[in-house]
PDB file of C-alpha atoms in Angstrom:
ATOM      1  CA  UNK A   1       7.407  -5.387   3.425  1.00  0.00           C
ATOM      2  CA  UNK A   2       8.920  -8.485   4.984  1.00  0.00           C
ATOM      3  CA  UNK A   3      10.577 -11.063   2.735  1.00  0.00           C
ATOM      4  CA  UNK A   4      10.675 -14.645   3.986  1.00  0.00           C
ATOM      5  CA  UNK A   5      12.830 -17.515   2.759  1.00  0.00           C
ATOM      6  CA  UNK A   6      11.071 -19.897   0.384  1.00  0.00           C
ATOM      7  CA  UNK A   7      11.056 -22.712   2.934  1.00  0.00           C
ATOM      8  CA  UNK A   8       9.226 -20.742   5.663  1.00  0.00           C
ATOM      9  CA  UNK A   9       5.465 -21.237   5.983  1.00  0.00           C
ATOM     10  CA  UNK A  10       3.386 -18.192   5.142  1.00  0.00           C
ATOM     11  CA  UNK A  11       0.991 -18.580   8.048  1.00  0.00           C
ATOM     12  CA  UNK A  12      -2.013 -19.079   5.797  1.00  0.00           C
ATOM     13  CA  UNK A  13      -3.192 -22.703   5.428  1.00  0.00           C
ATOM     14  CA  UNK A  14      -4.258 -22.240   1.806  1.00  0.00           C
ATOM     15  CA  UNK A  15      -1.007 -20.671   0.615  1.00  0.00           C
ATOM     16  CA  UNK A  16       1.088 -23.070   2.729  1.00  0.00           C
ATOM     17  CA  UNK A  17      -0.589 -25.989   0.909  1.00  0.00           C
ATOM     18  CA  UNK A  18      -0.017 -24.321  -2.481  1.00  0.00           C
ATOM     19  CA  UNK A  19       3.648 -23.819  -1.662  1.00  0.00           C
ATOM     20  CA  UNK A  20       4.072 -27.461  -0.563  1.00  0.00           C
ATOM     21  CA  UNK A  21       2.387 -28.835  -3.676  1.00  0.00           C
ATOM     22  CA  UNK A  22       4.025 -26.426  -6.124  1.00  0.00           C
ATOM     23  CA  UNK A  23       7.503 -25.510  -4.869  1.00  0.00           C
ATOM     24  CA  UNK A  24       8.394 -24.204  -8.336  1.00  0.00           C
ATOM     25  CA  UNK A  25       5.754 -21.431  -8.130  1.00  0.00           C
ATOM     26  CA  UNK A  26       6.593 -18.167  -6.407  1.00  0.00           C
ATOM     27  CA  UNK A  27       3.802 -17.159  -4.024  1.00  0.00           C
ATOM     28  CA  UNK A  28       3.557 -13.501  -3.107  1.00  0.00           C
ATOM     29  CA  UNK A  29       1.132 -12.555  -0.337  1.00  0.00           C
ATOM     30  CA  UNK A  30       0.589  -8.835   0.058  1.00  0.00           C
ATOM     31  CA  UNK A  31      -0.334  -7.268   3.388  1.00  0.00           C
ATOM     32  CA  UNK A  32      -4.017  -6.478   3.847  1.00  0.00           C
ATOM     33  CA  UNK A  33      -5.206  -3.111   2.567  1.00  0.00           C
ATOM     34  CA  UNK A  34      -5.889  -0.484   5.208  1.00  0.00           C
ATOM     35  CA  UNK A  35      -9.563  -0.076   6.052  1.00  0.00           C
ATOM     36  CA  UNK A  36     -11.337   2.645   4.051  1.00  0.00           C
ATOM     37  CA  UNK A  37     -11.711   6.005   5.699  1.00  0.00           C
ATOM     38  CA  UNK A  38     -15.371   6.696   6.503  1.00  0.00           C
ATOM     39  CA  UNK A  39     -16.631   9.635   4.382  1.00  0.00           C
ATOM     40  CA  UNK A  40     -17.890  11.490   7.452  1.00  0.00           C
ATOM     41  CA  UNK A  41     -14.415  11.540   9.022  1.00  0.00           C
ATOM     42  CA  UNK A  42     -12.828  13.493   6.145  1.00  0.00           C
ATOM     43  CA  UNK A  43     -12.204  17.181   6.668  1.00  0.00           C
ATOM     44  CA  UNK A  44     -14.582  19.245   4.593  1.00  0.00           C
ATOM     45  CA  UNK A  45     -14.120  22.706   3.161  1.00  0.00           C
ATOM     46  CA  UNK A  46     -16.374  25.538   4.269  1.00  0.00           C
ATOM     47  CA  UNK A  47     -19.126  27.246   2.323  1.00  0.00           C
ATOM     48  CA  UNK A  48     -16.939  30.323   1.738  1.00  0.00           C
ATOM     49  CA  UNK A  49     -14.247  28.293  -0.039  1.00  0.00           C
ATOM     50  CA  UNK A  50     -16.862  26.409  -2.068  1.00  0.00           C
ATOM     51  CA  UNK A  51     -18.511  29.666  -3.194  1.00  0.00           C
ATOM     52  CA  UNK A  52     -15.146  31.307  -3.934  1.00  0.00           C
ATOM     53  CA  UNK A  53     -14.125  28.340  -6.091  1.00  0.00           C
ATOM     54  CA  UNK A  54     -17.328  28.551  -8.136  1.00  0.00           C
ATOM     55  CA  UNK A  55     -16.871  32.312  -8.627  1.00  0.00           C
ATOM     56  CA  UNK A  56     -13.217  31.831  -9.619  1.00  0.00           C
ATOM     57  CA  UNK A  57     -14.083  29.114 -12.162  1.00  0.00           C
ATOM     58  CA  UNK A  58     -17.008  31.106 -13.602  1.00  0.00           C
ATOM     59  CA  UNK A  59     -14.959  34.303 -13.931  1.00  0.00           C
ATOM     60  CA  UNK A  60     -11.954  32.637 -15.554  1.00  0.00           C
ATOM     61  CA  UNK A  61     -14.167  30.639 -17.942  1.00  0.00           C
ATOM     62  CA  UNK A  62     -16.006  33.799 -19.034  1.00  0.00           C
ATOM     63  CA  UNK A  63     -12.698  35.599 -19.615  1.00  0.00           C
ATOM     64  CA  UNK A  64     -11.182  32.743 -21.632  1.00  0.00           C
ATOM     65  CA  UNK A  65     -14.350  32.242 -23.681  1.00  0.00           C
ATOM     66  CA  UNK A  66     -14.775  35.970 -24.371  1.00  0.00           C
ATOM     67  CA  UNK A  67     -11.197  36.316 -25.606  1.00  0.00           C
ATOM     68  CA  UNK A  68     -11.310  33.161 -27.773  1.00  0.00           C
ATOM     69  CA  UNK A  69     -14.868  33.400 -29.147  1.00  0.00           C
ATOM     70  CA  UNK A  70     -15.265  37.153 -29.409  1.00  0.00           C
ATOM     71  CA  UNK A  71     -18.512  37.208 -31.390  1.00  0.00           C
ATOM     72  CA  UNK A  72     -20.257  34.455 -29.443  1.00  0.00           C
ATOM     73  CA  UNK A  73     -23.690  34.974 -27.918  1.00  0.00           C
ATOM     74  CA  UNK A  74     -23.144  32.010 -25.586  1.00  0.00           C
ATOM     75  CA  UNK A  75     -21.454  32.315 -22.214  1.00  0.00           C
ATOM     76  CA  UNK A  76     -20.134  29.577 -19.941  1.00  0.00           C
ATOM     77  CA  UNK A  77     -22.666  28.290 -17.429  1.00  0.00           C
ATOM     78  CA  UNK A  78     -21.107  27.547 -14.029  1.00  0.00           C
ATOM     79  CA  UNK A  79     -22.431  24.924 -11.620  1.00  0.00           C
ATOM     80  CA  UNK A  80     -21.299  22.191  -9.294  1.00  0.00           C
ATOM     81  CA  UNK A  81     -20.776  18.608 -10.438  1.00  0.00           C
ATOM     82  CA  UNK A  82     -19.834  15.547  -8.433  1.00  0.00           C
ATOM     83  CA  UNK A  83     -16.104  15.278  -7.849  1.00  0.00           C
ATOM     84  CA  UNK A  84     -13.906  12.270  -7.273  1.00  0.00           C
ATOM     85  CA  UNK A  85     -15.017  10.171  -4.344  1.00  0.00           C
ATOM     86  CA  UNK A  86     -18.119  10.300  -2.201  1.00  0.00           C
ATOM     87  CA  UNK A  87     -18.982  13.666  -0.728  1.00  0.00           C
ATOM     88  CA  UNK A  88     -16.872  15.700  -3.144  1.00  0.00           C
ATOM     89  CA  UNK A  89     -17.861  18.315  -5.706  1.00  0.00           C
ATOM     90  CA  UNK A  90     -16.028  20.323  -8.320  1.00  0.00           C
ATOM     91  CA  UNK A  91     -16.938  23.678  -9.801  1.00  0.00           C
ATOM     92  CA  UNK A  92     -17.343  23.541 -13.574  1.00  0.00           C
ATOM     93  CA  UNK A  93     -18.217  26.107 -16.236  1.00  0.00           C
ATOM     94  CA  UNK A  94     -19.242  24.824 -19.654  1.00  0.00           C
ATOM     95  CA  UNK A  95     -20.254  26.018 -23.103  1.00  0.00           C
ATOM     96  CA  UNK A  96     -21.576  23.663 -25.769  1.00  0.00           C
ATOM     97  CA  UNK A  97     -22.359  25.175 -29.149  1.00  0.00           C
ATOM     98  CA  UNK A  98     -22.297  24.595 -32.896  1.00  0.00           C
ATOM     99  CA  UNK A  99     -19.975  26.848 -34.890  1.00  0.00           C
ATOM    100  CA  UNK A 100     -18.445  26.877 -38.339  1.00  0.00           C
ATOM    101  CA  UNK A 101     -15.290  28.502 -36.948  1.00  0.00           C
ATOM    102  CA  UNK A 102     -14.900  26.044 -34.049  1.00  0.00           C
ATOM    103  CA  UNK A 103     -11.380  25.018 -35.022  1.00  0.00           C
ATOM    104  CA  UNK A 104     -10.256  28.660 -34.961  1.00  0.00           C
ATOM    105  CA  UNK A 105     -11.878  29.111 -31.542  1.00  0.00           C
ATOM    106  CA  UNK A 106     -10.037  26.003 -30.308  1.00  0.00           C
ATOM    107  CA  UNK A 107      -6.735  27.429 -31.561  1.00  0.00           C
ATOM    108  CA  UNK A 108      -7.520  30.764 -29.864  1.00  0.00           C
ATOM    109  CA  UNK A 109      -8.317  28.982 -26.574  1.00  0.00           C
ATOM    110  CA  UNK A 110      -5.003  27.131 -26.783  1.00  0.00           C
ATOM    111  CA  UNK A 111      -3.140  30.382 -27.481  1.00  0.00           C
ATOM    112  CA  UNK A 112      -4.779  32.127 -24.495  1.00  0.00           C
ATOM    113  CA  UNK A 113      -3.982  29.206 -22.189  1.00  0.00           C
ATOM    114  CA  UNK A 114      -0.340  28.956 -23.275  1.00  0.00           C
ATOM    115  CA  UNK A 115       0.057  32.731 -22.931  1.00  0.00           C
ATOM    116  CA  UNK A 116      -1.279  32.528 -19.371  1.00  0.00           C
ATOM    117  CA  UNK A 117       1.142  29.737 -18.387  1.00  0.00           C
ATOM    118  CA  UNK A 118      -1.133  26.702 -18.593  1.00  0.00           C
ATOM    119  CA  UNK A 119       0.353  23.292 -19.436  1.00  0.00           C
ATOM    120  CA  UNK A 120      -1.506  22.431 -22.652  1.00  0.00           C
ATOM    121  CA  UNK A 121      -1.623  19.037 -24.362  1.00  0.00           C
ATOM    122  CA  UNK A 122      -3.388  17.798 -27.472  1.00  0.00           C
ATOM    123  CA  UNK A 123      -4.575  14.201 -26.995  1.00  0.00           C
ATOM    124  CA  UNK A 124      -4.543  12.136 -30.187  1.00  0.00           C
ATOM    125  CA  UNK A 125      -7.833  11.195 -31.781  1.00  0.00           C
ATOM    126  CA  UNK A 126     -10.344  11.897 -34.505  1.00  0.00           C
ATOM    127  CA  UNK A 127     -11.833  14.884 -32.677  1.00  0.00           C
ATOM    128  CA  UNK A 128      -9.636  17.955 -32.206  1.00  0.00           C
ATOM    129  CA  UNK A 129      -9.071  18.307 -28.448  1.00  0.00           C
ATOM    130  CA  UNK A 130      -6.962  20.209 -25.979  1.00  0.00           C
ATOM    131  CA  UNK A 131      -6.526  19.596 -22.274  1.00  0.00           C
ATOM    132  CA  UNK A 132      -4.788  22.126 -20.043  1.00  0.00           C
ATOM    133  CA  UNK A 133      -3.800  22.239 -16.378  1.00  0.00           C
ATOM    134  CA  UNK A 134      -2.843  25.104 -14.108  1.00  0.00           C
ATOM    135  CA  UNK A 135      -2.660  24.609 -10.348  1.00  0.00           C
ATOM    136  CA  UNK A 136      -5.988  23.012  -9.357  1.00  0.00           C
ATOM    137  CA  UNK A 137      -7.821  23.923 -12.579  1.00  0.00           C
ATOM    138  CA  UNK A 138      -8.391  21.925 -15.763  1.00  0.00           C
ATOM    139  CA  UNK A 139      -9.597  23.083 -19.171  1.00  0.00           C
ATOM    140  CA  UNK A 140     -10.966  20.638 -21.700  1.00  0.00           C
ATOM    141  CA  UNK A 141     -12.034  21.804 -25.147  1.00  0.00           C
ATOM    142  CA  UNK A 142     -12.934  19.869 -28.266  1.00  0.00           C
ATOM    143  CA  UNK A 143     -14.267  20.469 -31.752  1.00  0.00           C
ATOM    144  CA  UNK A 144     -15.962  17.898 -33.997  1.00  0.00           C
ATOM    145  CA  UNK A 145     -15.639  19.368 -37.481  1.00  0.00           C
ATOM    146  CA  UNK A 146     -18.312  17.243 -39.164  1.00  0.00           C
ATOM    147  CA  UNK A 147     -21.003  18.267 -36.684  1.00  0.00           C
ATOM    148  CA  UNK A 148     -19.581  21.711 -35.973  1.00  0.00           C
ATOM    149  CA  UNK A 149     -19.869  20.943 -32.249  1.00  0.00           C
ATOM    150  CA  UNK A 150     -17.595  22.857 -29.897  1.00  0.00           C
ATOM    151  CA  UNK A 151     -17.277  22.039 -26.197  1.00  0.00           C
ATOM    152  CA  UNK A 152     -15.379  24.163 -23.686  1.00  0.00           C
ATOM    153  CA  UNK A 153     -15.189  23.297 -19.988  1.00  0.00           C
ATOM    154  CA  UNK A 154     -13.136  24.706 -17.134  1.00  0.00           C
ATOM    155  CA  UNK A 155     -13.277  22.840 -13.830  1.00  0.00           C
ATOM    156  CA  UNK A 156     -11.710  22.904 -10.395  1.00  0.00           C
ATOM    157  CA  UNK A 157     -10.216  20.080  -8.403  1.00  0.00           C
ATOM    158  CA  UNK A 158     -12.566  18.119  -6.158  1.00  0.00           C
ATOM    159  CA  UNK A 159     -13.619  19.771  -2.921  1.00  0.00           C
ATOM    160  CA  UNK A 160     -14.635  17.512   0.001  1.00  0.00           C
ATOM    161  CA  UNK A 161     -17.971  18.835   1.296  1.00  0.00           C
ATOM    162  CA  UNK A 162     -19.723  15.748   2.703  1.00  0.00           C
ATOM    163  CA  UNK A 163     -22.315  13.580   0.979  1.00  0.00           C
ATOM    164  CA  UNK A 164     -25.413  15.550   2.006  1.00  0.00           C
ATOM    165  CA  UNK A 165     -23.862  18.891   1.020  1.00  0.00           C
ATOM    166  CA  UNK A 166     -22.648  17.434  -2.299  1.00  0.00           C
ATOM    167  CA  UNK A 167     -26.225  16.400  -3.110  1.00  0.00           C
ATOM    168  CA  UNK A 168     -27.481  19.897  -2.240  1.00  0.00           C
ATOM    169  CA  UNK A 169     -24.852  21.605  -4.400  1.00  0.00           C
ATOM    170  CA  UNK A 170     -25.278  19.369  -7.446  1.00  0.00           C
ATOM    171  CA  UNK A 171     -29.100  19.389  -7.289  1.00  0.00           C
ATOM    172  CA  UNK A 172     -29.907  22.951  -6.135  1.00  0.00           C
ATOM    173  CA  UNK A 173     -33.661  22.548  -6.673  1.00  0.00           C
ATOM    174  CA  UNK A 174     -33.650  19.707  -4.157  1.00  0.00           C
ATOM    175  CA  UNK A 175     -34.933  17.070  -6.569  1.00  0.00           C
ATOM    176  CA  UNK A 176     -33.057  13.972  -7.669  1.00  0.00           C
ATOM    177  CA  UNK A 177     -32.860  13.226 -11.373  1.00  0.00           C
TER     178      UNK A 177
END
């Protein structure tokens, strides 16, 4: 970034007038932001990588859930959700259930994650929560003791697939909600 002496004009009539009228005020003019990249020009990942990511997330979520909630009838349901930015999706596997032993399941999930090398944190708050990261994967689990509600979700990083393909993957029946 180029720094100019205070006496030099900025080249913008508005800011030049502000500087003349208020010499005691520092005026900082940032360069213009680069134009946004059109979504269609981004490189997209192929169908094989998208499918492999969903399988990987579903398999790992089932393994973690089975080892932490051994007597559970529920299993994680894997699907695609919108990712960050237009035309991106992420694979996510989720279980939502009500359990009396939810806190113990949360502790077991944390133990499994730490044993497997995940970076686990416990965000502060009223609801017991853990968030864990490993490579491009994220686990989020929480337990609300009063309601007995337990939520477990494992998700991948966003995959650029294009806007039309993202709609197809997140709404497999073809209908919009």
